[in-house]
Coordinates of C-alpha atoms in Angstrom, one line a residue:
M25 CA -0.7 -22.9 38.2
P26 CA 3.1 -21.6 38.0
V27 CA 3.4 -17.9 38.7
T28 CA 5.6 -16.1 36.9
V29 CA 7.4 -13.2 39.4
H30 CA 9.2 -10.5 37.9
T31 CA 12.1 -9.5 40.5
F32 CA 14.8 -6.8 41.0
D33 CA 17.0 -6.9 43.3
W34 CA 18.9 -3.3 43.5
P35 CA 17.0 -2.4 40.5
D36 CA 19.2 0.2 38.4
R37 CA 15.8 2.5 38.5
L38 CA 12.7 2.0 40.3
V39 CA 9.8 4.9 39.9
I40 CA 6.2 6.3 39.7
G41 CA 5.5 8.4 37.2
T42 CA 2.1 8.7 34.7
V43 CA 0.9 8.8 31.1
G44 CA -1.8 11.5 30.5
Q45 CA -3.0 14.7 31.5
P46 CA -3.8 15.8 35.1
G47 CA -7.6 14.4 35.3
A48 CA -6.7 11.7 33.3
R49 CA -3.6 10.1 34.5
T50 CA -2.2 6.3 34.4
F51 CA 0.4 6.1 37.2
Y52 CA 2.8 3.4 36.4
L53 CA 5.3 1.7 38.8
Q54 CA 8.3 0.9 36.6
A55 CA 11.2 -1.1 37.5
R56 CA 14.6 -1.2 35.5
T57 CA 17.8 -3.3 35.4
G58 CA 19.6 -3.4 32.3
S59 CA 17.7 -4.0 29.6
Q60 CA 15.1 -5.8 31.6
L61 CA 12.1 -3.1 32.1
L62 CA 9.1 -3.5 33.8
S63 CA 5.6 -1.0 34.0
V64 CA 2.5 -1.7 36.3
A65 CA -0.6 -0.1 36.5
L66 CA -1.6 1.4 39.7
E67 CA -4.2 4.3 41.2
K68 CA -3.2 7.5 42.2
E69 CA -3.9 6.6 45.9
Q70 CA -1.8 3.1 46.1
S71 CA 1.3 5.2 44.5
A72 CA 0.4 8.0 47.9
A73 CA 0.0 5.2 49.8
L74 CA 3.0 3.5 49.1
A75 CA 4.9 6.2 49.8
E76 CA 3.6 7.3 53.1
K77 CA 3.7 3.6 53.9
I78 CA 7.7 3.6 53.0
D79 CA 8.5 6.8 55.2
E80 CA 6.8 4.8 57.9
L81 CA 8.5 1.9 57.6
L82 CA 12.0 3.8 57.4
D83 CA 10.9 6.0 60.4
E84 CA 10.6 3.1 62.3
L85 CA 13.7 1.4 61.7
M86 CA 15.2 4.9 62.2
A87 CA 13.6 5.2 65.7
T88 CA 14.2 1.1 66.8
D89 CA 16.8 0.7 69.3
G90 CA 20.1 -0.8 68.4
N91 CA 19.4 0.2 64.4
R92 CA 22.7 -1.2 62.7
F93 CA 20.7 0.5 59.5
S94 CA 21.5 3.5 58.7
V95 CA 18.4 4.9 57.3
P96 CA 18.5 8.4 56.1
A97 CA 16.1 10.7 57.7
E98 CA 15.2 13.0 54.4
A99 CA 16.1 11.9 50.5
P100 CA 19.6 11.7 49.5
Q101 CA 19.3 14.6 46.8
E102 CA 21.6 12.2 44.1
L103 CA 19.0 9.4 44.4
I104 CA 15.9 11.8 43.5
D105 CA 15.3 10.5 39.8
T106 CA 13.6 13.7 38.1
E107 CA 13.6 11.7 34.6
G108 CA 10.1 10.8 32.8
L109 CA 9.0 7.1 32.5
D110 CA 11.4 4.8 30.5
Q111 CA 9.7 4.4 26.5
P112 CA 8.3 2.3 25.4
V113 CA 5.4 2.2 28.6
A114 CA 3.8 -1.4 28.1
E115 CA 1.7 -2.5 30.9
Q116 CA 2.2 -5.9 32.4
F117 CA -1.0 -5.7 34.8
R118 CA -3.2 -3.6 37.0
V119 CA -1.9 -3.8 40.5
G120 CA -4.3 -4.9 43.3
V121 CA -2.8 -6.0 46.1
M122 CA 0.6 -4.5 47.5
G123 CA 2.9 -5.3 50.4
L124 CA 5.7 -3.9 52.0
G125 CA 8.2 -5.4 54.1
W126 CA 12.0 -5.7 55.2
D127 CA 14.4 -7.6 54.8
P128 CA 17.3 -7.1 57.3
S129 CA 19.5 -10.0 55.6
T130 CA 20.2 -7.5 53.1
A131 CA 19.0 -4.2 54.9
Q132 CA 16.8 -3.7 52.0
L133 CA 12.3 -2.3 51.5
V134 CA 10.6 -5.4 49.5
I135 CA 7.8 -4.1 47.1
E136 CA 5.5 -6.4 46.1
A137 CA 2.2 -5.8 43.8
V138 CA 0.2 -8.7 42.3
P139 CA -2.9 -8.3 39.7
I140 CA -5.8 -7.1 40.6
Q141 CA -8.6 -10.1 40.7
T142 CA -11.5 -9.6 38.7
V143 CA -14.9 -11.7 39.1
D144 CA -17.2 -13.1 36.4
A145 CA -20.7 -10.4 36.7
E146 CA -22.7 -13.2 36.4
T147 CA -21.8 -15.7 39.0
L148 CA -19.3 -13.0 41.0
E149 CA -16.7 -16.2 40.6
P150 CA -13.1 -14.8 40.7
V151 CA -11.7 -14.9 37.2
V152 CA -8.3 -17.2 37.3
P153 CA -6.1 -15.5 35.0
E154 CA -4.2 -17.8 32.3
A155 CA -0.6 -17.0 34.2
E156 CA -0.3 -15.6 37.2
E157 CA 2.3 -12.7 37.9
A158 CA 3.9 -11.0 40.7
L159 CA 6.6 -8.2 41.2
V160 CA 8.9 -8.3 43.6
V161 CA 11.5 -5.3 44.0
R162 CA 13.9 -5.0 46.4
I163 CA 15.6 -1.3 47.4
P164 CA 18.2 -0.1 49.6
V165 CA 17.3 3.0 53.0
G166 CA 18.3 5.7 50.3
T167 CA 16.4 4.8 47.2
A168 CA 13.5 4.3 48.9
R169 CA 13.6 7.6 50.7
A170 CA 14.1 9.2 47.3
F171 CA 11.4 6.9 45.4
A172 CA 8.9 8.0 48.8
E173 CA 9.7 11.8 47.6
R174 CA 9.8 11.7 44.1
T175 CA 5.9 9.2 44.2
R176 CA 4.7 12.0 46.7
E177 CA 5.4 14.8 44.0
V178 CA 4.4 13.0 41.3
V179 CA 0.9 12.6 42.9
A180 CA 0.7 16.2 43.8
A181 CA 1.6 17.4 40.4
G182 CA -2.4 16.5 39.2
R183 CA -5.0 19.0 39.1
P184 CA -5.1 21.8 41.5
A185 CA -7.6 21.8 44.4
C186 CA -10.6 24.4 44.6
P187 CA -10.2 26.8 47.7
R188 CA -13.5 26.2 48.4
C189 CA -14.3 22.6 48.6
G190 CA -11.2 21.4 47.9
E191 CA -11.9 18.6 45.2
P192 CA -10.0 18.7 42.2
M193 CA -10.4 21.4 39.2
D194 CA -10.2 20.7 35.6
P195 CA -8.9 23.1 33.4
E196 CA -12.4 24.1 31.4
G197 CA -14.0 25.0 34.5
H198 CA -15.4 23.8 38.1
D199 CA -18.7 24.0 39.9
C200 CA -18.3 22.9 43.4
G201 CA -21.9 24.3 44.7
P202 CA -22.5 24.5 48.1
T203 CA -19.4 24.6 50.4
D204 CA -21.9 24.6 53.6
G205 CA -21.4 20.7 54.5
L206 CA -24.1 19.8 52.2
R207 CA -22.3 17.8 49.2

């Protein structure tokens, strides 16, 4: 079965953003080059992990002896994107697995995402989609730092944590119960 690979080399824009209210947000990874726009849904935890792994990879590159790449220690302010998602947000697929790599031939980080695989509830066999897809995005190191910083800000913009139990609080109230470790 052929795989449709949505490729964005040096995209005009790459962001994580959300649709919905805190506590009911849907996270999207959105890439745009010219008029080509693609949005894939992912979990908050996937977004946070991607930002963390990008920073780890960039820090590792900075610490490598003989590194010939100029990797910024912090996100260049002029590269941090603070705008909302491009509209319309049309989910191409829901991300199941993500990969992160480094391409030294182009000095770019490579982000790969493939759809979540579903299984048949009765047979527990994987359900093969009619068309397989993948997203591959290549971004330079400065853009990667800025992407990671914005992603951390988007993730942190959710519901505030309860000072007693640490769980997210809902706007209509929060009952965290005992905080003696019996939760």
